[in-house]
């Protein structure tokens, strides 16, 4: 009986001591959020019409008919600048994106971890910079891997295809060695065939406000008519297949003009 009493007393003392020494963990204050998200969207068009794959179009300058079944291009090395002149450079490993007409999701690039602020300028590269291009297939980023999986890499020429534009035209049926398809695979990052293009766009009065509650969208338009009718006149009947060729530089000059700022939306 004494043993039972002693054990009971000991148990009570241990329980009492445990209750007295147990303390709740201090509540950690929530971290103040200082970054948000900014979206960059690309809309592919043919003049004043939205691009629809395998739909008929006419080039009003040359009267050449065409249909598009592939329109892919790389956007990389994105940099944002605030109205105060502060810059945010998207980390290299996260700054390669494939825009594909076949994937609506790919046409909107979401940039995370953007410091809060009012942004008045955006810079990006059309294509893939020389460092990544020269590295070939060694350790590609997620964005580059997406391009590789869609044929945006020349295994025979070590380099990424920056802009892939493919389609058909009745002009080529039965009278051209390449059949009825036109193919413009534009790339090259050094020497006389260097098609890397960096573009900077001032947003003007339509600045993009990034905050905890706002995700602005910067909309760009890619007009495929300007690929034909830009700085240089490209005729399907005359040049239906262009890849790693000096003439690709003239086409890239047109592509550079084809991408323009449309508007900025602040929700």
Coordinates of C-alpha atoms in Angstrom, one line a residue:
X1 CA 0.0 0.0 0.0
X2 CA 2.9 2.4 0.9
X3 CA 4.5 1.6 -2.5
X4 CA 1.3 2.5 -4.3
X5 CA 1.0 5.8 -2.5
X6 CA 4.7 6.6 -3.2
X7 CA 4.3 5.8 -6.9
X8 CA 1.2 7.9 -7.1
X9 CA 2.8 10.9 -5.4
X10 CA 5.8 10.6 -7.8
X11 CA 3.6 10.5 -10.8
X12 CA 1.7 13.5 -9.7
X13 CA 4.9 15.4 -9.1
X14 CA 6.2 14.6 -12.6
X15 CA 2.9 15.6 -14.2
X16 CA 2.9 18.9 -12.2
X17 CA 6.5 19.6 -13.1
X18 CA 5.8 19.0 -16.8
X19 CA 2.8 21.3 -16.8
X20 CA 4.9 24.1 -15.2
X21 CA 7.8 23.8 -17.6
X22 CA 5.9 23.4 -20.8
X23 CA 5.7 26.8 -22.7
X24 CA 4.1 27.6 -26.0
X25 CA 6.5 28.4 -28.9
X26 CA 6.5 32.1 -29.6
X27 CA 4.4 33.2 -32.6
X28 CA 6.7 34.2 -35.5
X29 CA 5.6 37.4 -37.2
X30 CA 4.7 37.0 -40.9
X31 CA 7.3 38.1 -43.3
X32 CA 6.4 41.3 -45.2
X33 CA 6.1 40.4 -48.9
X34 CA 8.2 42.5 -51.2
X35 CA 7.9 40.8 -54.5
X36 CA 5.1 40.0 -56.9
X37 CA 4.4 38.7 -60.5
X38 CA 4.5 40.3 -63.9
X39 CA 3.1 38.7 -67.0
X40 CA 4.4 39.2 -70.6
X41 CA 2.0 38.0 -73.3
X42 CA 2.7 37.4 -77.0
X43 CA -0.2 37.5 -79.5
X44 CA 0.6 36.2 -83.0
X45 CA -1.4 37.9 -85.7
X46 CA -1.4 38.3 -89.5
X47 CA -2.0 42.0 -90.1
X48 CA -5.3 42.8 -88.4
X49 CA -6.3 39.2 -88.0
X50 CA -5.6 36.8 -85.2
X51 CA -3.3 33.9 -86.4
X52 CA -5.1 30.6 -86.8
X53 CA -3.1 27.7 -87.8
X54 CA -3.9 26.1 -91.2
X55 CA -6.2 29.0 -92.1
X56 CA -5.8 30.8 -95.5
X57 CA -4.2 34.3 -95.7
X58 CA -3.1 36.6 -98.5
X59 CA 0.0 38.8 -98.4
X60 CA -1.5 42.1 -99.7
X61 CA 1.9 43.3 -100.9
X62 CA 2.9 40.3 -103.0
X63 CA -0.5 38.7 -103.4
X64 CA 1.0 35.4 -102.3
X65 CA -1.3 33.0 -100.4
X66 CA -0.2 31.0 -97.4
X67 CA -1.2 29.0 -94.4
X68 CA 0.8 28.7 -91.2
X69 CA 1.2 25.5 -89.3
X70 CA 4.2 26.3 -87.1
X71 CA 5.2 29.6 -85.4
X72 CA 7.7 29.1 -82.5
X73 CA 10.3 31.5 -81.1
X74 CA 12.5 31.9 -78.1
X75 CA 12.3 34.9 -75.8
X76 CA 15.2 35.2 -73.3
X77 CA 17.3 37.4 -71.0
X78 CA 14.4 39.5 -69.7
X79 CA 15.1 42.7 -67.9
X80 CA 12.7 45.2 -66.3
X81 CA 13.4 48.8 -65.3
X82 CA 11.3 51.0 -63.0
X83 CA 10.4 54.6 -63.4
X84 CA 13.2 55.4 -60.9
X85 CA 15.8 53.5 -63.0
X86 CA 16.1 50.4 -60.8
X87 CA 16.6 47.2 -62.8
X88 CA 15.4 43.7 -62.2
X89 CA 17.2 41.1 -64.3
X90 CA 15.4 37.7 -64.4
X91 CA 18.0 35.0 -63.2
X92 CA 19.7 33.3 -66.2
X93 CA 18.4 29.8 -65.4
X94 CA 14.9 31.1 -65.4
X95 CA 15.1 33.4 -68.3
X96 CA 14.5 31.2 -71.4
X97 CA 11.0 30.8 -72.8
X98 CA 9.6 29.2 -75.9
X99 CA 6.5 30.9 -77.3
X100 CA 4.5 28.5 -79.4
X101 CA 1.4 29.1 -81.4
X102 CA 0.5 25.5 -80.7
X103 CA 0.4 26.1 -76.9
X104 CA -1.7 28.9 -75.5
X105 CA -0.1 28.5 -72.1
X106 CA 3.4 29.2 -73.6
X107 CA 2.2 32.6 -75.0
X108 CA 2.1 34.1 -71.5
X109 CA 5.4 34.3 -69.7
X110 CA 5.0 34.8 -65.9
X111 CA 7.9 36.4 -64.2
X112 CA 7.9 35.7 -60.4
X113 CA 9.8 37.4 -57.6
X114 CA 9.6 40.8 -59.2
X115 CA 10.3 43.6 -56.6
X116 CA 7.3 45.8 -56.0
X117 CA 7.4 48.9 -58.1
X118 CA 6.3 50.8 -61.2
X119 CA 8.0 49.5 -64.3
X120 CA 8.4 51.6 -67.4
X121 CA 10.7 49.6 -69.6
X122 CA 11.2 45.9 -70.6
X123 CA 14.1 44.4 -72.5
X124 CA 14.4 40.9 -73.9
X125 CA 16.3 38.9 -76.5
X126 CA 14.7 37.3 -79.5
X127 CA 16.6 34.0 -79.6
X128 CA 19.2 32.5 -77.4
X129 CA 22.4 34.3 -76.3
X130 CA 25.7 33.1 -77.6
X131 CA 26.8 31.5 -74.3
X132 CA 23.9 29.2 -74.1
X133 CA 23.9 28.6 -77.9
X134 CA 27.6 27.6 -77.8
X135 CA 27.0 25.3 -74.8
X136 CA 24.8 23.1 -77.0
X137 CA 22.8 20.4 -75.3
X138 CA 24.7 20.4 -72.1
X139 CA 22.5 21.1 -69.1
X140 CA 19.7 23.0 -70.9
X141 CA 17.2 25.0 -68.8
X142 CA 13.5 24.1 -68.7
X143 CA 12.7 26.7 -71.4
X144 CA 15.4 25.5 -73.7
X145 CA 14.5 21.9 -73.1
X146 CA 10.9 22.7 -74.2
X147 CA 12.3 24.1 -77.5
X148 CA 14.6 21.1 -78.0
X149 CA 11.6 18.8 -77.7
X150 CA 9.9 20.8 -80.4
X151 CA 12.7 20.6 -82.9
X152 CA 14.1 24.1 -82.1
X153 CA 17.7 22.9 -82.2
X154 CA 20.1 22.1 -85.1
X155 CA 21.9 18.9 -84.3
X156 CA 23.9 19.2 -87.5
X157 CA 24.9 22.8 -86.8
X158 CA 25.1 23.1 -83.0
X159 CA 22.7 25.8 -82.2
X160 CA 19.2 26.8 -81.3
X161 CA 16.6 27.8 -83.9
X162 CA 15.5 31.2 -82.7
X163 CA 12.4 31.6 -84.9
X164 CA 10.6 28.7 -86.7
X165 CA 8.0 29.8 -89.2
X166 CA 6.5 27.0 -91.4
X167 CA 3.5 26.7 -93.6
X168 CA 2.1 26.0 -97.1
X169 CA 1.4 28.0 -100.2
X170 CA -0.3 27.1 -103.5
X171 CA 2.5 28.9 -105.3
X172 CA 4.8 26.0 -104.5
X173 CA 2.6 23.1 -105.6
X174 CA 4.2 21.0 -108.3
X175 CA 6.8 23.4 -109.4
X176 CA 9.3 23.5 -106.5
X177 CA 11.8 20.9 -105.3
X178 CA 10.7 21.4 -101.7
X179 CA 7.0 20.7 -102.5
X180 CA 4.3 23.0 -101.2
X181 CA 5.9 23.8 -97.8
X182 CA 7.8 27.0 -96.9
X183 CA 10.2 26.7 -93.9
X184 CA 12.1 29.6 -92.2
X185 CA 14.4 28.3 -89.5
X186 CA 16.3 31.3 -88.3
X187 CA 19.2 31.0 -86.0
X188 CA 23.0 31.6 -85.8
X189 CA 24.9 33.4 -83.1
X190 CA 28.3 34.4 -84.4
X191 CA 30.2 35.7 -87.4
X192 CA 28.3 36.9 -90.4
X193 CA 25.2 34.9 -89.4
X194 CA 24.5 36.4 -86.0
X195 CA 20.7 36.5 -85.6
X196 CA 20.5 37.3 -81.9
X197 CA 18.4 40.4 -81.4
X198 CA 17.9 42.4 -78.2
X199 CA 14.9 44.8 -78.0
X200 CA 14.0 47.4 -75.5
X201 CA 10.5 48.8 -75.2
X202 CA 9.5 51.9 -73.3
X203 CA 6.0 51.5 -71.9
X204 CA 5.4 55.2 -72.0
X205 CA 2.5 56.4 -69.8
X206 CA 1.2 52.8 -69.5
X207 CA 3.5 51.7 -66.8
X208 CA 3.2 48.3 -65.1
X209 CA 2.5 48.3 -61.4
X210 CA 3.7 45.2 -59.5
X211 CA 2.3 44.9 -56.0
X212 CA 1.0 42.3 -53.5
X213 CA -2.4 42.6 -55.1
X214 CA -1.7 43.5 -58.7
X215 CA -0.2 41.3 -61.5
X216 CA 0.2 43.5 -64.6
X217 CA 0.3 42.1 -68.1
X218 CA 2.5 43.6 -70.9
X219 CA 1.1 42.5 -74.2
X220 CA 3.2 42.2 -77.4
X221 CA 2.0 41.6 -80.9
X222 CA 4.0 39.4 -83.4
X223 CA 2.7 40.3 -86.9
X224 CA 3.7 37.6 -89.3
X225 CA 2.9 39.8 -92.3
X226 CA 5.9 41.9 -91.3
X227 CA 8.1 38.8 -91.5
X228 CA 7.3 39.0 -95.2
X229 CA 6.9 42.8 -95.7
X230 CA 9.4 44.3 -93.2
X231 CA 12.7 46.0 -93.8
X232 CA 13.3 43.4 -96.6
X233 CA 10.8 41.9 -98.9
X234 CA 10.5 38.1 -98.5
X235 CA 8.7 36.2 -101.3
X236 CA 7.6 32.7 -100.7
X237 CA 8.0 31.8 -104.4
X238 CA 11.6 33.0 -104.5
X239 CA 12.8 31.9 -101.1
X240 CA 10.6 29.1 -99.7
X241 CA 13.3 27.4 -97.5
X242 CA 15.8 29.4 -95.5
X243 CA 17.9 28.0 -92.6
X244 CA 21.5 28.6 -91.7
X245 CA 22.1 31.0 -94.7
X246 CA 23.3 34.6 -95.1
X247 CA 19.8 35.5 -96.3
X248 CA 18.5 34.6 -92.8
X249 CA 20.0 37.8 -91.5
X250 CA 17.6 39.8 -93.7
X251 CA 14.6 37.7 -92.5
X252 CA 15.7 38.3 -88.9
X253 CA 15.7 42.0 -89.5
X254 CA 12.0 41.6 -90.5
X255 CA 11.3 39.5 -87.4
X256 CA 12.7 42.2 -85.2
X257 CA 10.2 44.6 -86.6
X258 CA 7.4 42.1 -86.4
X259 CA 7.3 42.2 -82.6
X260 CA 5.8 45.3 -81.2
X261 CA 4.3 46.6 -77.9
X262 CA 0.5 46.5 -77.9
X263 CA -0.6 47.6 -74.4
X264 CA -0.2 47.3 -70.7
X265 CA -3.0 46.0 -68.4
X266 CA -3.0 46.8 -64.7
X267 CA -5.8 44.9 -63.0

